[in-house]
Amino acid sequence: MQNPTVQLGAHSLTTERPFFLAGPCVLENRELTFEIAGRLAELAKETETTIVFKASFDKANRSSIQGGRGIGIEQGLEWLAAVRAEFQMPVVTDVHEAAQCALVAESVDLLQIPAFLCRQTDLLVAAAKTGRAVNVKKGQFMAPWDMGNVATKLTDSGCENVMLTERGTSFGYGRLVVDMTGFRHMAATNHLVVFDATHSVQEPASRGDATGGDRTLAPVLARAAMATGSVHGFFFEVHPDPDSSPSDGANMLQIDTFPGVIDELLN
């Protein structure tokens, strides 16, 4: 098996040292966006690792129609491009429709396909054709080995930089479980494998009109995933005050605790 590499501008993501995708679930305001990005940029320097800033301009998949969706694509891409330029760090955001891909690719280094959309061929092909790297989250309804077909849709459409992310599998109603043996199957596709620790501790729609979760379990699962030897990067949503976030607050990490989490995974 080869050692896959994903190139994000001047940053190389490899199997040699863990990398991280981190940031708030959704863009809320410009001041908070830059506060979080600045802290992550400093942490990347201190730990000598790559941190890709992550935030969504739109949360198209919400439990309720009353759930806040975000600031929208125009302003969102403006802020993400500004973060990328000011902090010289790679940036990732979600795309939900094929028509968004080319526009979003102008402002970010990595396009992310949400889990519920991971089999949408038109979306995958459009993302691949932008020339950007693509990260696909495994659907909660899919087996790990089925991600090989997803990756092939991208590579056959011209994408040379593919990442696959585990974010938990549906386990009955309102619960997710992480199959640690699945990481080896995903790594067998010869693409970089990421573990999304914070989304894996979600309790979908457990609050009736919103999703709950238990953020205390995210570092535990991340350490277990690291021990499998088949995970190359980690995804954490972080926030100065997670409970105030309009999306995914219950499972996001408090950003002050994040350096300790990274230290445990790197050492």
PDB file of N, CA, C and O in Angstrom, residues 176-222:
ATOM      1  N   LEU A 176     -25.329   7.055  17.932  1.00  0.00           N
ATOM      2  CA  LEU A 176     -24.317   6.679  16.951  1.00  0.00           C
ATOM      3  C   LEU A 176     -23.300   5.781  17.638  1.00  0.00           C
ATOM      4  O   LEU A 176     -23.109   5.840  18.852  1.00  0.00           O
ATOM      5  N   VAL A 177     -22.643   4.941  16.857  1.00  0.00           N
ATOM      6  CA  VAL A 177     -21.565   4.106  17.365  1.00  0.00           C
ATOM      7  C   VAL A 177     -20.423   4.157  16.368  1.00  0.00           C
ATOM      8  O   VAL A 177     -20.642   4.340  15.157  1.00  0.00           O
ATOM      9  N   VAL A 178     -19.192   4.044  16.852  1.00  0.00           N
ATOM     10  CA  VAL A 178     -18.015   4.044  15.983  1.00  0.00           C
ATOM     11  C   VAL A 178     -17.409   2.644  15.967  1.00  0.00           C
ATOM     12  O   VAL A 178     -17.034   2.106  17.005  1.00  0.00           O
ATOM     13  N   ASP A 179     -17.337   2.069  14.777  1.00  0.00           N
ATOM     14  CA  ASP A 179     -16.733   0.750  14.593  1.00  0.00           C
ATOM     15  C   ASP A 179     -15.239   0.951  14.367  1.00  0.00           C
ATOM     16  O   ASP A 179     -14.804   1.352  13.291  1.00  0.00           O
ATOM     17  N   MET A 180     -14.439   0.671  15.373  1.00  0.00           N
ATOM     18  CA  MET A 180     -13.000   0.910  15.280  1.00  0.00           C
ATOM     19  C   MET A 180     -12.322   0.016  14.234  1.00  0.00           C
ATOM     20  O   MET A 180     -11.267   0.363  13.709  1.00  0.00           O
ATOM     21  N   THR A 181     -12.930  -1.125  13.925  1.00  0.00           N
ATOM     22  CA  THR A 181     -12.331  -1.974  12.891  1.00  0.00           C
ATOM     23  C   THR A 181     -12.543  -1.384  11.499  1.00  0.00           C
ATOM     24  O   THR A 181     -11.863  -1.746  10.547  1.00  0.00           O
ATOM     25  N   GLY A 182     -13.507  -0.462  11.389  1.00  0.00           N
ATOM     26  CA  GLY A 182     -13.811   0.126  10.096  1.00  0.00           C
ATOM     27  C   GLY A 182     -12.712   1.013   9.549  1.00  0.00           C
ATOM     28  O   GLY A 182     -12.609   1.204   8.326  1.00  0.00           O
ATOM     29  N   PHE A 183     -11.878   1.570  10.431  1.00  0.00           N
ATOM     30  CA  PHE A 183     -10.817   2.457   9.953  1.00  0.00           C
ATOM     31  C   PHE A 183      -9.849   1.720   9.028  1.00  0.00           C
ATOM     32  O   PHE A 183      -9.351   2.285   8.055  1.00  0.00           O
ATOM     33  N   ARG A 184      -9.584   0.455   9.323  1.00  0.00           N
ATOM     34  CA  ARG A 184      -8.674  -0.304   8.460  1.00  0.00           C
ATOM     35  C   ARG A 184      -9.268  -0.499   7.073  1.00  0.00           C
ATOM     36  O   ARG A 184      -8.560  -0.428   6.066  1.00  0.00           O
ATOM     37  N   HIS A 185     -10.572  -0.739   7.015  1.00  0.00           N
ATOM     38  CA  HIS A 185     -11.225  -0.884   5.713  1.00  0.00           C
ATOM     39  C   HIS A 185     -11.164   0.418   4.919  1.00  0.00           C
ATOM     40  O   HIS A 185     -10.938   0.411   3.710  1.00  0.00           O
ATOM     41  N   MET A 186     -11.357   1.537   5.588  1.00  0.00           N
ATOM     42  CA  MET A 186     -11.306   2.815   4.898  1.00  0.00           C
ATOM     43  C   MET A 186      -9.884   3.134   4.448  1.00  0.00           C
ATOM     44  O   MET A 186      -9.669   3.646   3.342  1.00  0.00           O
ATOM     45  N   ALA A 187      -8.910   2.815   5.267  1.00  0.00           N
ATOM     46  CA  ALA A 187      -7.507   3.055   4.896  1.00  0.00           C
ATOM     47  C   ALA A 187      -7.091   2.183   3.715  1.00  0.00           C
ATOM     48  O   ALA A 187      -6.188   2.551   2.947  1.00  0.00           O
ATOM     49  N   ALA A 188      -7.754   1.032   3.559  1.00  0.00           N
ATOM     50  CA  ALA A 188      -7.424   0.128   2.449  1.00  0.00           C
ATOM     51  C   ALA A 188      -7.766   0.738   1.093  1.00  0.00           C
ATOM     52  O   ALA A 188      -7.324   0.237   0.057  1.00  0.00           O
ATOM     53  N   THR A 189      -8.534   1.828   1.073  1.00  0.00           N
ATOM     54  CA  THR A 189      -8.818   2.525  -0.188  1.00  0.00           C
ATOM     55  C   THR A 189      -7.604   3.304  -0.676  1.00  0.00           C
ATOM     56  O   THR A 189      -7.603   3.838  -1.778  1.00  0.00           O
ATOM     57  N   ASN A 190      -6.569   3.384   0.165  1.00  0.00           N
ATOM     58  CA  ASN A 190      -5.340   4.125  -0.142  1.00  0.00           C
ATOM     59  C   ASN A 190      -5.579   5.631  -0.202  1.00  0.00           C
ATOM     60  O   ASN A 190      -4.960   6.336  -1.001  1.00  0.00           O
ATOM     61  N   HIS A 191      -6.481   6.104   0.662  1.00  0.00           N
ATOM     62  CA  HIS A 191      -6.687   7.535   0.838  1.00  0.00           C
ATOM     63  C   HIS A 191      -6.533   7.870   2.314  1.00  0.00           C
ATOM     64  O   HIS A 191      -6.667   6.998   3.178  1.00  0.00           O
ATOM     65  N   LEU A 192      -6.233   9.138   2.599  1.00  0.00           N
ATOM     66  CA  LEU A 192      -6.121   9.559   3.988  1.00  0.00           C
ATOM     67  C   LEU A 192      -7.454   9.390   4.706  1.00  0.00           C
ATOM     68  O   LEU A 192      -8.514   9.694   4.142  1.00  0.00           O
ATOM     69  N   VAL A 193      -7.395   8.916   5.938  1.00  0.00           N
ATOM     70  CA  VAL A 193      -8.591   8.675   6.748  1.00  0.00           C
ATOM     71  C   VAL A 193      -8.613   9.649   7.920  1.00  0.00           C
ATOM     72  O   VAL A 193      -7.622   9.823   8.628  1.00  0.00           O
ATOM     73  N   VAL A 194      -9.757  10.282   8.104  1.00  0.00           N
ATOM     74  CA  VAL A 194      -9.967  11.250   9.183  1.00  0.00           C
ATOM     75  C   VAL A 194     -11.036  10.716  10.126  1.00  0.00           C
ATOM     76  O   VAL A 194     -12.001  10.089   9.682  1.00  0.00           O
ATOM     77  N   PHE A 195     -10.864  10.978  11.403  1.00  0.00           N
ATOM     78  CA  PHE A 195     -11.916  10.626  12.370  1.00  0.00           C
ATOM     79  C   PHE A 195     -12.555  11.909  12.896  1.00  0.00           C
ATOM     80  O   PHE A 195     -11.882  12.757  13.478  1.00  0.00           O
ATOM     81  N   ASP A 196     -13.844  12.055  12.667  1.00  0.00           N
ATOM     82  CA  ASP A 196     -14.612  13.185  13.154  1.00  0.00           C
ATOM     83  C   ASP A 196     -15.116  12.844  14.552  1.00  0.00           C
ATOM     84  O   ASP A 196     -16.162  12.216  14.728  1.00  0.00           O
ATOM     85  N   ALA A 197     -14.354  13.278  15.550  1.00  0.00           N
ATOM     86  CA  ALA A 197     -14.642  12.873  16.926  1.00  0.00           C
ATOM     87  C   ALA A 197     -15.876  13.558  17.495  1.00  0.00           C
ATOM     88  O   ALA A 197     -16.645  12.941  18.247  1.00  0.00           O
ATOM     89  N   THR A 198     -16.086  14.822  17.159  1.00  0.00           N
ATOM     90  CA  THR A 198     -17.207  15.529  17.788  1.00  0.00           C
ATOM     91  C   THR A 198     -18.559  15.152  17.199  1.00  0.00           C
ATOM     92  O   THR A 198     -19.549  15.028  17.926  1.00  0.00           O
ATOM     93  N   HIS A 199     -18.634  14.936  15.881  1.00  0.00           N
ATOM     94  CA  HIS A 199     -19.916  14.507  15.328  1.00  0.00           C
ATOM     95  C   HIS A 199     -20.243  13.062  15.713  1.00  0.00           C
ATOM     96  O   HIS A 199     -21.411  12.669  15.707  1.00  0.00           O
ATOM     97  N   SER A 200     -19.233  12.283  16.039  1.00  0.00           N
ATOM     98  CA  SER A 200     -19.463  10.889  16.407  1.00  0.00           C
ATOM     99  C   SER A 200     -20.103  10.744  17.781  1.00  0.00           C
ATOM    100  O   SER A 200     -20.585   9.657  18.128  1.00  0.00           O
ATOM    101  N   VAL A 201     -20.105  11.818  18.578  1.00  0.00           N
ATOM    102  CA  VAL A 201     -20.749  11.732  19.894  1.00  0.00           C
ATOM    103  C   VAL A 201     -22.098  12.467  19.889  1.00  0.00           C
ATOM    104  O   VAL A 201     -22.681  12.731  20.946  1.00  0.00           O
ATOM    105  N   GLN A 202     -22.600  12.763  18.697  1.00  0.00           N
ATOM    106  CA  GLN A 202     -23.939  13.328  18.583  1.00  0.00           C
ATOM    107  C   GLN A 202     -25.000  12.332  19.052  1.00  0.00           C
ATOM    108  O   GLN A 202     -24.814  11.117  18.960  1.00  0.00           O
ATOM    109  N   GLU A 203     -26.100  12.883  19.512  1.00  0.00           N
ATOM    110  CA  GLU A 203     -27.320  12.110  19.761  1.00  0.00           C
ATOM    111  C   GLU A 203     -28.390  12.737  18.873  1.00  0.00           C
ATOM    112  O   GLU A 203     -29.071  13.693  19.273  1.00  0.00           O
ATOM    113  N   PRO A 204     -28.523  12.229  17.637  1.00  0.00           N
ATOM    114  CA  PRO A 204     -29.363  12.890  16.633  1.00  0.00           C
ATOM    115  C   PRO A 204     -30.804  13.120  17.083  1.00  0.00           C
ATOM    116  O   PRO A 204     -31.487  12.199  17.537  1.00  0.00           O
ATOM    117  N   ALA A 205     -31.224  14.385  16.964  1.00  0.00           N
ATOM    118  CA  ALA A 205     -32.599  14.804  17.270  1.00  0.00           C
ATOM    119  C   ALA A 205     -33.053  14.416  18.678  1.00  0.00           C
ATOM    120  O   ALA A 205     -34.246  14.334  18.948  1.00  0.00           O
ATOM    121  N   SER A 206     -32.106  14.201  19.576  1.00  0.00           N
ATOM    122  CA  SER A 206     -32.465  13.750  20.921  1.00  0.00           C
ATOM    123  C   SER A 206     -33.183  14.821  21.737  1.00  0.00           C
ATOM    124  O   SER A 206     -33.785  14.526  22.766  1.00  0.00           O
ATOM    125  N   ARG A 207     -33.115  16.063  21.277  1.00  0.00           N
ATOM    126  CA  ARG A 207     -33.787  17.147  21.985  1.00  0.00           C
ATOM    127  C   ARG A 207     -35.120  17.513  21.332  1.00  0.00           C
ATOM    128  O   ARG A 207     -35.644  18.585  21.540  1.00  0.00           O
ATOM    129  N   GLY A 208     -35.614  16.606  20.520  1.00  0.00           N
ATOM    130  CA  GLY A 208     -36.892  16.839  19.862  1.00  0.00           C
ATOM    131  C   GLY A 208     -36.733  17.624  18.577  1.00  0.00           C
ATOM    132  O   GLY A 208     -36.901  17.090  17.488  1.00  0.00           O
ATOM    133  N   ASP A 209     -36.383  18.908  18.713  1.00  0.00           N
ATOM    134  CA  ASP A 209     -36.190  19.736  17.525  1.00  0.00           C
ATOM    135  C   ASP A 209     -34.725  20.114  17.329  1.00  0.00           C
ATOM    136  O   ASP A 209     -34.392  21.009  16.564  1.00  0.00           O
ATOM    137  N   ALA A 210     -33.832  19.418  18.034  1.00  0.00           N
ATOM    138  CA  ALA A 210     -32.394  19.692  17.914  1.00  0.00           C
ATOM    139  C   ALA A 210     -31.612  18.443  18.297  1.00  0.00           C
ATOM    140  O   ALA A 210     -32.113  17.555  18.992  1.00  0.00           O
ATOM    141  N   THR A 211     -30.364  18.402  17.848  1.00  0.00           N
ATOM    142  CA  THR A 211     -29.476  17.284  18.143  1.00  0.00           C
ATOM    143  C   THR A 211     -28.697  17.542  19.426  1.00  0.00           C
ATOM    144  O   THR A 211     -28.198  18.650  19.639  1.00  0.00           O
ATOM    145  N   GLY A 212     -28.596  16.518  20.255  1.00  0.00           N
ATOM    146  CA  GLY A 212     -27.803  16.614  21.474  1.00  0.00           C
ATOM    147  C   GLY A 212     -26.470  15.906  21.300  1.00  0.00           C
ATOM    148  O   GLY A 212     -26.050  15.598  20.182  1.00  0.00           O
ATOM    149  N   GLY A 213     -25.806  15.630  22.404  1.00  0.00           N
ATOM    150  CA  GLY A 213     -24.523  14.951  22.338  1.00  0.00           C
ATOM    151  C   GLY A 213     -23.809  15.007  23.671  1.00  0.00           C
ATOM    152  O   GLY A 213     -24.306  15.585  24.640  1.00  0.00           O
ATOM    153  N   ASP A 214     -22.620  14.406  23.714  1.00  0.00           N
ATOM    154  CA  ASP A 214     -21.813  14.374  24.943  1.00  0.00           C
ATOM    155  C   ASP A 214     -20.365  14.640  24.572  1.00  0.00           C
ATOM    156  O   ASP A 214     -19.620  13.735  24.203  1.00  0.00           O
ATOM    157  N   ARG A 215     -19.956  15.912  24.660  1.00  0.00           N
ATOM    158  CA  ARG A 215     -18.613  16.293  24.220  1.00  0.00           C
ATOM    159  C   ARG A 215     -17.499  15.627  25.015  1.00  0.00           C
ATOM    160  O   ARG A 215     -16.373  15.499  24.519  1.00  0.00           O
ATOM    161  N   THR A 216     -17.791  15.169  26.233  1.00  0.00           N
ATOM    162  CA  THR A 216     -16.739  14.565  27.053  1.00  0.00           C
ATOM    163  C   THR A 216     -16.218  13.260  26.453  1.00  0.00           C
ATOM    164  O   THR A 216     -15.123  12.810  26.783  1.00  0.00           O
ATOM    165  N   LEU A 217     -17.021  12.652  25.579  1.00  0.00           N
ATOM    166  CA  LEU A 217     -16.612  11.377  24.983  1.00  0.00           C
ATOM    167  C   LEU A 217     -15.741  11.546  23.736  1.00  0.00           C
ATOM    168  O   LEU A 217     -15.108  10.590  23.293  1.00  0.00           O
ATOM    169  N   ALA A 218     -15.711  12.747  23.159  1.00  0.00           N
ATOM    170  CA  ALA A 218     -14.962  12.945  21.914  1.00  0.00           C
ATOM    171  C   ALA A 218     -13.474  12.649  22.059  1.00  0.00           C
ATOM    172  O   ALA A 218     -12.900  11.926  21.233  1.00  0.00           O
ATOM    173  N   PRO A 219     -12.784  13.170  23.086  1.00  0.00           N
ATOM    174  CA  PRO A 219     -11.355  12.834  23.230  1.00  0.00           C
ATOM    175  C   PRO A 219     -11.113  11.349  23.478  1.00  0.00           C
ATOM    176  O   PRO A 219     -10.091  10.799  23.051  1.00  0.00           O
ATOM    177  N   VAL A 220     -12.050  10.703  24.155  1.00  0.00           N
ATOM    178  CA  VAL A 220     -11.925   9.260  24.434  1.00  0.00           C
ATOM    179  C   VAL A 220     -11.940   8.472  23.122  1.00  0.00           C
ATOM    180  O   VAL A 220     -11.087   7.607  22.877  1.00  0.00           O
ATOM    181  N   LEU A 221     -12.924   8.773  22.268  1.00  0.00           N
ATOM    182  CA  LEU A 221     -13.013   8.084  20.985  1.00  0.00           C
ATOM    183  C   LEU A 221     -11.822   8.410  20.096  1.00  0.00           C
ATOM    184  O   LEU A 221     -11.342   7.557  19.344  1.00  0.00           O
ATOM    185  N   ALA A 222     -11.334   9.646  20.168  1.00  0.00           N
ATOM    186  CA  ALA A 222     -10.184  10.032  19.347  1.00  0.00           C
ATOM    187  C   ALA A 222      -8.943   9.230  19.729  1.00  0.00           C
ATOM    188  O   ALA A 222      -8.198   8.778  18.853  1.00  0.00           O
TER     189      ALA A 222
END
